Tab-separated table of C-alpha atoms in Angstrom:
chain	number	residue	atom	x	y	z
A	14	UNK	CA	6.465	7.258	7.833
A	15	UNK	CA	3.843	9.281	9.795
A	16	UNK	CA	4.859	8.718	13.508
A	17	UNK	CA	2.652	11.302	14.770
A	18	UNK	CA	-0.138	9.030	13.290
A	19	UNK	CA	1.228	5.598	14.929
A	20	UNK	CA	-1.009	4.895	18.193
A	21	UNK	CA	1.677	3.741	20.224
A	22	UNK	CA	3.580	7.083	19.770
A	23	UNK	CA	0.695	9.383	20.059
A	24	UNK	CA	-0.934	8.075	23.015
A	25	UNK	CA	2.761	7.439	24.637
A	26	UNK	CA	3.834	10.907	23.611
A	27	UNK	CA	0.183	12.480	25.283
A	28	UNK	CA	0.750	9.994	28.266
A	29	UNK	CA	4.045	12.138	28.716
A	30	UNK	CA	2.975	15.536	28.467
A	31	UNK	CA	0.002	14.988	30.694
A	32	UNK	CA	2.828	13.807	33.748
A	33	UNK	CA	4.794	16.674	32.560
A	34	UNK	CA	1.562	18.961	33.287
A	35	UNK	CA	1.177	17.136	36.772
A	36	UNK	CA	-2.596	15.374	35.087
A	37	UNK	CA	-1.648	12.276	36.385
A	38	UNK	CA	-5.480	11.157	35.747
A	39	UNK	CA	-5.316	12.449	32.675
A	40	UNK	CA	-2.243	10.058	31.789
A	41	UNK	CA	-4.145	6.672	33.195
A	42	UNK	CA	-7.202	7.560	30.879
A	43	UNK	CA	-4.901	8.213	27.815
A	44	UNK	CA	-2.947	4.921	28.577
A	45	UNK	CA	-6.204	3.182	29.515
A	46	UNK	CA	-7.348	3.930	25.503
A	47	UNK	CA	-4.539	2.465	24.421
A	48	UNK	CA	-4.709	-0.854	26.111
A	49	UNK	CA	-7.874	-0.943	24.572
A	50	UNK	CA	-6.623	-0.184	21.250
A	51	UNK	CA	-4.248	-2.633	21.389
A	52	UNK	CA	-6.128	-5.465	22.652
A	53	UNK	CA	-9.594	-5.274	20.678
A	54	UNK	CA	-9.513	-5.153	17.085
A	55	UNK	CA	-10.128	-2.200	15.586
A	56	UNK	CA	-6.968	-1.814	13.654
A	57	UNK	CA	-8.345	-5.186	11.890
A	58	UNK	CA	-12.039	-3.564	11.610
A	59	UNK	CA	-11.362	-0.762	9.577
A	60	UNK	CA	-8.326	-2.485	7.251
A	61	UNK	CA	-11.307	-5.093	6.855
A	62	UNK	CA	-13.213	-2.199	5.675
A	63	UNK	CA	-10.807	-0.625	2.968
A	64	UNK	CA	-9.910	-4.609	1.887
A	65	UNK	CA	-13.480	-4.906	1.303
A	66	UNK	CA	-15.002	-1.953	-0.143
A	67	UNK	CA	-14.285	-2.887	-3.822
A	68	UNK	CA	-14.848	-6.018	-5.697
A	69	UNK	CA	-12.413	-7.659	-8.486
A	70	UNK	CA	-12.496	-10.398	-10.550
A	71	UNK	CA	-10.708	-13.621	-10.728
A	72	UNK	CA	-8.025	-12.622	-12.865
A	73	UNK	CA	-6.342	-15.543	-12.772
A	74	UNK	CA	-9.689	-17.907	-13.418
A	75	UNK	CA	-10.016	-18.425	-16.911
A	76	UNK	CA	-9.072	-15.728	-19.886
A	77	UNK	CA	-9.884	-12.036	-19.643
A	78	UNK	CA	-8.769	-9.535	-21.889
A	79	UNK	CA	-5.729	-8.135	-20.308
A	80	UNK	CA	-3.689	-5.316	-21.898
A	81	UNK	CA	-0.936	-4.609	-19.640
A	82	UNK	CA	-0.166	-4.841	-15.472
A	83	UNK	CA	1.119	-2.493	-13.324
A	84	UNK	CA	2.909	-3.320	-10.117
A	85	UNK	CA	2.567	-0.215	-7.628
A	86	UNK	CA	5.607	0.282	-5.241
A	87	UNK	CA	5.724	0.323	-1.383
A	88	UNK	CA	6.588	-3.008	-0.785
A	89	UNK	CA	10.273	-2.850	-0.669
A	90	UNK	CA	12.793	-2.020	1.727
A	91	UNK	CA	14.893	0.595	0.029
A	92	UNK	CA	17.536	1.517	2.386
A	93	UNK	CA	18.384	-2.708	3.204
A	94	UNK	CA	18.569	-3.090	-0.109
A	95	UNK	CA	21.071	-0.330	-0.924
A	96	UNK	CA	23.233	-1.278	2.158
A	97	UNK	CA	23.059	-5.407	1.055
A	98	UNK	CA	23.112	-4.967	-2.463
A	99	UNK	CA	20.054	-7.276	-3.383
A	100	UNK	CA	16.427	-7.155	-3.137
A	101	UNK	CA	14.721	-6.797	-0.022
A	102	UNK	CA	10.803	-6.646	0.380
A	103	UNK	CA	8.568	-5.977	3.440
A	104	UNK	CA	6.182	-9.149	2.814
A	105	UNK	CA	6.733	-9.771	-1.371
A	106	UNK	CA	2.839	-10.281	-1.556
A	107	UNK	CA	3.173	-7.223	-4.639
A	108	UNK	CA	6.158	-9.139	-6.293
A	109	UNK	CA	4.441	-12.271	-6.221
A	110	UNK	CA	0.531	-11.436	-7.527
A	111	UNK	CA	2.297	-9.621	-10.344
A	112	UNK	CA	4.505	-12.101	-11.125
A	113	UNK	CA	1.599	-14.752	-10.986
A	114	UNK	CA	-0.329	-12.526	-13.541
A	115	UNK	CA	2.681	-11.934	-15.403
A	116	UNK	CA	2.874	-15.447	-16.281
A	117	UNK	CA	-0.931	-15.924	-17.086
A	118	UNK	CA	-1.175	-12.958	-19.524
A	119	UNK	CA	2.088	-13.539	-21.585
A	120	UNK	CA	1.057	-11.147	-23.736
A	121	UNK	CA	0.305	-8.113	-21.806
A	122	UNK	CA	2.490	-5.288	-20.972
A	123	UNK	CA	4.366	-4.883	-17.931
A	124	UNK	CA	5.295	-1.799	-15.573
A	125	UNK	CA	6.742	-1.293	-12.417
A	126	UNK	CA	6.222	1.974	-10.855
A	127	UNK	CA	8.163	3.438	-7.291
A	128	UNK	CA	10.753	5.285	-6.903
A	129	UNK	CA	13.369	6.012	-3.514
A	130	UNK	CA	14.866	9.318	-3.502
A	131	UNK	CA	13.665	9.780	-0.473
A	132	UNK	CA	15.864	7.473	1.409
A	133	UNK	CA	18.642	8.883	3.784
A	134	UNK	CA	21.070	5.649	2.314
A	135	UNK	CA	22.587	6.934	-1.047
A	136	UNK	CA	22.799	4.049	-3.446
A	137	UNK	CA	21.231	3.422	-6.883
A	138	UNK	CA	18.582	1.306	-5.801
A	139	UNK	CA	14.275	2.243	-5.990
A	140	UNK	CA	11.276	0.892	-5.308
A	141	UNK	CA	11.028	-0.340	-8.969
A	142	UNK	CA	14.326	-1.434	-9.650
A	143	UNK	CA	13.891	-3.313	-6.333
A	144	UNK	CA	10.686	-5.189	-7.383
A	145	UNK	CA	11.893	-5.953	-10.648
A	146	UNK	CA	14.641	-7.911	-9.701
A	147	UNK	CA	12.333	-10.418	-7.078
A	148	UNK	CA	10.410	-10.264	-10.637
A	149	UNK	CA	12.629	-11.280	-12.918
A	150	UNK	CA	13.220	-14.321	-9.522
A	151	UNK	CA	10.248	-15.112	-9.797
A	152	UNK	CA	10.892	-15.846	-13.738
A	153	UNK	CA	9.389	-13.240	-15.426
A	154	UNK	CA	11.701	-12.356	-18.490
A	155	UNK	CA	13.101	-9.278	-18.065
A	156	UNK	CA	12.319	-7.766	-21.431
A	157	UNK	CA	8.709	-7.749	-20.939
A	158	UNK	CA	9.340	-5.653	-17.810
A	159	UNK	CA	9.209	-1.747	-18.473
A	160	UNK	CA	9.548	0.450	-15.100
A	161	UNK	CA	9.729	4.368	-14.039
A	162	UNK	CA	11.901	5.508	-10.691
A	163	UNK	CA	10.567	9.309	-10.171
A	164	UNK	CA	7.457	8.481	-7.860
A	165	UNK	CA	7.418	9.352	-4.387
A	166	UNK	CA	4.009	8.510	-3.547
A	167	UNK	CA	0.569	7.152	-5.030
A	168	UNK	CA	-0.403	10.108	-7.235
A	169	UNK	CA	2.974	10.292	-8.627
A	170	UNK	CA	2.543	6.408	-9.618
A	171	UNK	CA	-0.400	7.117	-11.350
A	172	UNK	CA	1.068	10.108	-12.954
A	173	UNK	CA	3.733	8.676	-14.373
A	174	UNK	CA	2.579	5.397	-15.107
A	175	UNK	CA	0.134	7.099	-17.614
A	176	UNK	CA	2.854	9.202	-19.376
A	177	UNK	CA	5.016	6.297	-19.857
A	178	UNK	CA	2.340	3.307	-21.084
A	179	UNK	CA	0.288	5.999	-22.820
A	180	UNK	CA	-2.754	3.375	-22.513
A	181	UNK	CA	-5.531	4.066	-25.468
A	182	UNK	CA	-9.162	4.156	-25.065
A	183	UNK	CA	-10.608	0.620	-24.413
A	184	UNK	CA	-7.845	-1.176	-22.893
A	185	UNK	CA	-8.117	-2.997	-20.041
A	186	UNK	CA	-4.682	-2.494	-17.386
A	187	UNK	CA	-4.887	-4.144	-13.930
A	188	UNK	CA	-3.163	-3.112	-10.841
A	189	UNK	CA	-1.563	-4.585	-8.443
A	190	UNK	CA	-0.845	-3.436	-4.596
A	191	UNK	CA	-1.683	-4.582	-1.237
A	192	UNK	CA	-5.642	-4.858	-0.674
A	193	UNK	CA	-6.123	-2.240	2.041
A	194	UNK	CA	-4.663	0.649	-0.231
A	195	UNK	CA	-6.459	0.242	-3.513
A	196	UNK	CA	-9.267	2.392	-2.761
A	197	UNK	CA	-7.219	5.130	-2.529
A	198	UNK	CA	-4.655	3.835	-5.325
A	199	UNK	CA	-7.461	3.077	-7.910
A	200	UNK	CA	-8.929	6.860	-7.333
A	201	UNK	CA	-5.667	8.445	-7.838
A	202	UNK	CA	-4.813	6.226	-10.936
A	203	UNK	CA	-8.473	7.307	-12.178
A	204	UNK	CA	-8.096	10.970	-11.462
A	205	UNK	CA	-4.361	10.424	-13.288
A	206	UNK	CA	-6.619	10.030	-16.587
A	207	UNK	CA	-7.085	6.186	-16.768
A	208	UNK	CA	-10.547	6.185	-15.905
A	209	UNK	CA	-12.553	2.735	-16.593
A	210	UNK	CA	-9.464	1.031	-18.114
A	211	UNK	CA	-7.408	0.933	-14.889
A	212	UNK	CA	-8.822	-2.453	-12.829
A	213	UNK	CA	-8.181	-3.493	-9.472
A	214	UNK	CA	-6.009	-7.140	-8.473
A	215	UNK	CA	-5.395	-6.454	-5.113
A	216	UNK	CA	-3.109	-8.692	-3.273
A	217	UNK	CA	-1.350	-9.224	0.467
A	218	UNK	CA	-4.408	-8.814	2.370
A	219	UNK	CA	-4.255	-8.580	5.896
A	220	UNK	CA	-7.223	-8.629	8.148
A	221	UNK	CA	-9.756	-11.329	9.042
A	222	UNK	CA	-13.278	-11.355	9.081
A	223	UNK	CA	-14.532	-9.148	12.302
A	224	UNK	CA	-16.585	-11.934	13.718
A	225	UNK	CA	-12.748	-14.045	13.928
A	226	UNK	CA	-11.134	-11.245	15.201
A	227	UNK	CA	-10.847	-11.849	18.566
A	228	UNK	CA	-8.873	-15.104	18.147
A	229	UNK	CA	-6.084	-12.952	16.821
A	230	UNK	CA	-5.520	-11.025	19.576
A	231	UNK	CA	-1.954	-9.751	18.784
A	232	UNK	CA	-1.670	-6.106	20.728
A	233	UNK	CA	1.481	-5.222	18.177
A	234	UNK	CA	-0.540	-6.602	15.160
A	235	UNK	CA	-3.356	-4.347	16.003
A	236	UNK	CA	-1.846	-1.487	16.430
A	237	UNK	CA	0.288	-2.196	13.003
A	238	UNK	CA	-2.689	-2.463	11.287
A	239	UNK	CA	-4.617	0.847	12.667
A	240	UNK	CA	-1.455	2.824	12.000
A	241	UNK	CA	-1.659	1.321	8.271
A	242	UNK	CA	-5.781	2.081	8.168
A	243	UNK	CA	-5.500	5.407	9.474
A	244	UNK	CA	-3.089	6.700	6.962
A	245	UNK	CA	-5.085	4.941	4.440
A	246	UNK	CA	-8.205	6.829	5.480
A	247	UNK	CA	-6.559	10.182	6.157
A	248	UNK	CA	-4.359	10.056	2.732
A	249	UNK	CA	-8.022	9.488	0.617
A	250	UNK	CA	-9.170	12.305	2.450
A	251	UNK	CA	-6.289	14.334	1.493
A	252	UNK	CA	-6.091	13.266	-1.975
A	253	UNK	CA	-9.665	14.125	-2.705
A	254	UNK	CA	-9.531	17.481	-1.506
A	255	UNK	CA	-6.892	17.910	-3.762
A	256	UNK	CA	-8.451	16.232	-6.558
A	257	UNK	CA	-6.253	13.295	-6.886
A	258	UNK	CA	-9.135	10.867	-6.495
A	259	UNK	CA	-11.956	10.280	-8.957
């Protein structure tokens, strides 16, 4: 997590400094911004954006040709799960939309990538190991399921997930992560050397059309979902001045 790049705790954390500095002023206009940014929906604008800027098909209407799936991690609460001993996700909207496809394309491969090192709670338990057992819940036969536990973010997914599957020219591999961070996961996975045979299936979307937005007025909601779009928008940035997105 990026907390300098939450609102709450930047604008909180400048509200401070300014009454440490004796700009009293200067702390109303900073908290005035964010009462704004929590009450209109911009948070919802620009995940609408990102949710929006790439079109996918159907893949579950009808019969397309369908070589193998890959379920990104992210979803899944690593450190509850290590503590509880079972799988715990943040919404299972990942789990779910590959399991769905799982089932429609019995004859496709099937990866999970994500790893967990990074978590402060030792245990055994990653991202992938994680999603494949609400997979295998979901009743997905766990022989069909192939996974990798190394990644610690997005470009090591696609990494990985390329020198495992070893996909050959003219395949056709779909992936599968939450809608507002496939344009940055489908560039990295192309950049990783998939090219044209990586295809998006995003799932757990999470904004509403701008002209609805104000009926969802939720102040932590909006928030939640500018902290998510900004790190979105700042990671693509990132990742294609490093030449991790193609």
């Amino acid at each position: 997590m990026v907390y300098w790049l939450d609102p709450f705790f930047f604008f909180t954390a400048a509200a401070l400094l300014a009454l440490m500095l004796r700009r009293g002023r200067l702390a109303g206009w900073i908290l005035a911004v964010l009462m704004v940014l929590m009450l209109a929906p911009v948070g919802n604008a620009l995940t609408w954006e990102l949710e929006n800027r790439m079109s996918a098909p159907d893949w579950l209407s009808g019969e397309h040709r369908v070589d193998g799936i890959i379920l990104l991690g992210g979803d899944e609460r690593v450190e509850i799960a290590r503590l509880r001993g079972q799988a715990s996700m943040i919404t299972g909207a990942r789990a779910q939309g590959f399991a769905a496809l799982a089932r429609h394309y019995p004859g496709a491969r099937l990866f999970i990538t994500g790893g967990g090192k990074r978590s402060p709670i030792p245990g055994t338990a990653t991202e992938s190991s994680i999603s494949r057992q609400a997979v295998i819940g979901y009743g997905i036969d766990p022989a069909r399921l192939e996974m990798e536990e190394d990644s610690l973010n997005t470009w090591d997914n696609a990494m990985h997930s390329y020198a495992q599957t070893k996909p050959e020219a003219g395949q056709t591999w779909i992936l599968v992560t939450t809608a507002a961070h496939m344009p940055r996961a489908l560039a990295a996975f192309k950049a990783a050397g998939w090219g044209d045979m990586i295809q998006p299936a995003p799932v757990d979307f999470r904004a509403v059309p701008p002209q609805h937005s104000w009926k969802f007025v939720v102040p932590a909601s909006n928030l939640s979902r500018l902290h998510y779009a900004l790190r979105e928008y700042l990671a693509g940035i990132w990742y294609r001045l490093n030449g991790r997105a193609a």
